[in-house]
Coordinates of N, CA and C in Angstrom, one line a residue:
K1 N 3.7 -9.3 2.9 CA 4.4 -9.1 4.2 C 5.7 -9.9 4.2
P2 N 6.8 -9.2 4.4 CA 8.1 -9.9 4.5 C 8.1 -11.0 5.6
G3 N 8.8 -12.0 5.4 CA 8.8 -13.1 6.4 C 9.4 -12.8 7.7
N4 N 10.1 -11.7 7.9 CA 10.7 -11.3 9.2 C 9.7 -10.5 10.0
L5 N 8.5 -10.2 9.5 CA 7.5 -9.4 10.2 C 6.4 -10.3 10.6
N6 N 5.9 -10.2 11.9 CA 4.8 -11.0 12.3 C 3.5 -10.4 11.8
Q7 N 3.4 -9.0 11.8 CA 2.2 -8.3 11.5 C 2.6 -7.0 10.8
L8 N 1.8 -6.6 9.8 CA 2.0 -5.3 9.2 C 1.3 -4.2 10.0
S9 N 1.9 -3.0 10.0 CA 1.3 -1.9 10.6 C 0.0 -1.5 9.9
N10 N -0.9 -0.9 10.6 CA -2.2 -0.4 10.0 C -2.1 1.1 9.6
K11 N -0.8 1.6 9.7 CA -0.6 3.0 9.3 C 0.4 3.1 8.2
I12 N 0.2 4.1 7.3 CA 1.1 4.3 6.2 C 1.7 5.7 6.3
V13 N 3.1 5.8 6.2 CA 3.8 7.0 6.2 C 3.8 7.6 4.8
T14 N 3.4 8.8 4.6 CA 3.5 9.4 3.3 C 3.7 10.9 3.5
A15 N 4.0 11.6 2.4 CA 4.2 13.1 2.4 C 2.9 13.7 2.8
S16 N 3.0 15.0 3.2 CA 1.8 15.7 3.8 C 0.9 16.2 2.7
N17 N 1.3 16.2 1.4 CA 0.4 16.7 0.4 C 0.8 16.1 -1.0
S18 N -0.2 16.2 -1.9 CA 0.0 15.5 -3.2 C 1.2 16.2 -4.0
A19 N 1.5 17.4 -3.8 CA 2.5 18.1 -4.5 C 3.9 17.4 -4.2
A20 N 4.0 16.8 -3.0 CA 5.2 16.1 -2.6 C 5.0 14.6 -2.8
C21 N 4.1 14.2 -3.6 CA 3.7 12.8 -3.9 C 3.0 12.1 -2.7
G22 N 2.4 12.9 -1.8 CA 1.7 12.3 -0.6 C 0.4 11.7 -1.1
I23 N -0.1 10.7 -0.5 CA -1.3 10.0 -0.8 C -2.5 10.5 0.0
E24 N -3.5 10.9 -0.7 CA -4.8 11.3 -0.1 C -5.8 10.2 -0.3
L25 N -6.3 9.6 0.8 CA -7.2 8.5 0.7 C -8.6 8.9 1.3
T26 N -9.6 8.3 0.8 CA -11.0 8.6 1.3 C -11.4 7.5 2.4
I27 N -11.8 8.0 3.5 CA -12.2 7.1 4.6 C -13.4 6.3 4.1
G28 N -13.4 5.0 4.4 CA -14.4 4.0 4.0 C -14.1 3.3 2.6
K29 N -13.1 3.8 1.9 CA -12.8 3.1 0.7 C -11.5 2.2 0.9
E30 N -11.4 1.1 0.1 CA -10.3 0.2 0.2 C -9.4 0.5 -1.0
Y31 N -8.1 0.4 -0.7 CA -7.1 0.6 -1.8 C -6.0 -0.4 -1.8
L32 N -5.5 -0.6 -3.0 CA -4.3 -1.4 -3.2 C -3.1 -0.3 -3.3
I33 N -2.2 -0.4 -2.4 CA -1.1 0.6 -2.4 C 0.2 -0.1 -2.5
G34 N 1.0 0.2 -3.4 CA 2.4 -0.3 -3.6 C 3.3 0.6 -2.8
G35 N 4.3 0.1 -2.1 CA 5.2 0.9 -1.3 C 6.4 0.1 -0.8
S36 N 6.9 0.5 0.3 CA 8.0 -0.2 0.9 C 7.9 -0.2 2.4
I37 N 8.7 -1.0 3.1 CA 8.8 -1.1 4.5 C 10.2 -0.7 4.9
D38 N 10.2 0.4 5.8 CA 11.6 0.9 6.1 C 12.2 0.0 7.2
E39 N 13.4 0.4 7.6 CA 14.2 -0.4 8.6 C 13.5 -0.5 10.0
N40 N 12.6 0.4 10.3 CA 11.8 0.3 11.5 C 10.5 -0.4 11.4
G41 N 10.2 -0.9 10.2 CA 8.9 -1.6 10.0 C 7.8 -0.8 9.6
A42 N 8.0 0.5 9.4 CA 7.0 1.4 9.0 C 6.6 1.3 7.5
L43 N 5.4 1.3 7.1 CA 4.9 1.2 5.7 C 5.0 2.6 5.1
R44 N 5.6 2.6 3.9 CA 5.8 3.9 3.3 C 5.2 3.8 1.9
G45 N 4.4 4.8 1.5 CA 3.7 4.8 0.2 C 3.8 6.3 -0.3
N46 N 3.7 6.4 -1.7 CA 3.7 7.7 -2.3 C 2.8 7.7 -3.5
L47 N 2.4 8.8 -3.9 CA 1.5 9.0 -5.1 C 2.1 8.6 -6.4
C48 N 3.5 8.7 -6.4 CA 4.2 8.3 -7.6 C 4.3 6.8 -7.8
G49 N 3.8 6.0 -6.8 CA 3.8 4.6 -6.9 C 2.4 4.1 -7.2
L50 N 2.1 2.9 -6.9 CA 0.8 2.3 -7.1 C -0.2 2.7 -6.0
V51 N -1.3 3.3 -6.4 CA -2.4 3.6 -5.6 C -3.7 3.4 -6.4
Q52 N -4.4 2.4 -6.1 CA -5.6 2.0 -6.9 C -6.8 1.7 -6.0
E53 N -8.0 2.2 -6.2 CA -9.1 1.7 -5.5 C -9.3 0.2 -5.7
W54 N -9.5 -0.5 -4.5 CA -9.6 -1.9 -4.6 C -10.7 -2.4 -5.5
S55 N -11.8 -1.6 -5.6 CA -13.0 -2.0 -6.4 C -12.6 -2.1 -7.9
T56 N -11.5 -1.4 -8.3 CA -11.1 -1.4 -9.7 C -10.0 -2.4 -10.0
V57 N -9.6 -3.1 -9.0 CA -8.5 -4.2 -9.2 C -9.2 -5.4 -9.9
S58 N -8.6 -5.8 -11.0 CA -9.2 -6.9 -11.7 C -9.1 -8.2 -10.9
T59 N -10.0 -9.2 -11.3 CA -10.1 -10.5 -10.6 C -8.7 -11.2 -10.8
A60 N -8.1 -11.1 -12.0 CA -6.8 -11.8 -12.2 C -5.8 -11.2 -11.3
D61 N -5.8 -9.9 -11.1 CA -4.8 -9.2 -10.3 C -5.0 -9.6 -8.8
R62 N -6.2 -9.7 -8.4 CA -6.5 -10.1 -7.0 C -6.0 -11.5 -6.7
K63 N -6.2 -12.4 -7.7 CA -5.8 -13.8 -7.5 C -4.3 -13.8 -7.5
A64 N -3.6 -13.0 -8.3 CA -2.1 -13.0 -8.3 C -1.6 -12.5 -7.0
L65 N -2.3 -11.5 -6.4 CA -1.9 -10.9 -5.1 C -2.0 -11.9 -4.0
E66 N -3.1 -12.8 -4.1 CA -3.3 -13.8 -3.0 C -2.2 -14.8 -2.9
S67 N -1.5 -15.1 -4.1 CA -0.5 -16.1 -4.1 C 0.9 -15.5 -4.1
Y68 N 1.0 -14.2 -3.9 CA 2.3 -13.5 -4.0 C 3.1 -13.8 -2.7
K69 N 4.4 -14.1 -2.8 CA 5.2 -14.3 -1.6 C 6.4 -13.3 -1.7
C70 N 6.6 -12.7 -0.5 CA 7.7 -11.7 -0.4 C 9.0 -12.5 -0.2

């Protein structure tokens, strides 16, 4: 989370289908999603970036993410 934001949105803006690199997620599963935050504070993600089920993220990567600073 960038330092100028108090809280991240719980919504992600993405294209409407996978043909346009839109992300399709399964309700009840957790994901690690790489993306960006636009000038209005909206989270943006796409299939061409990082989309990984959280259960498959390695312990080393999880630890690295915990200490990451924007």
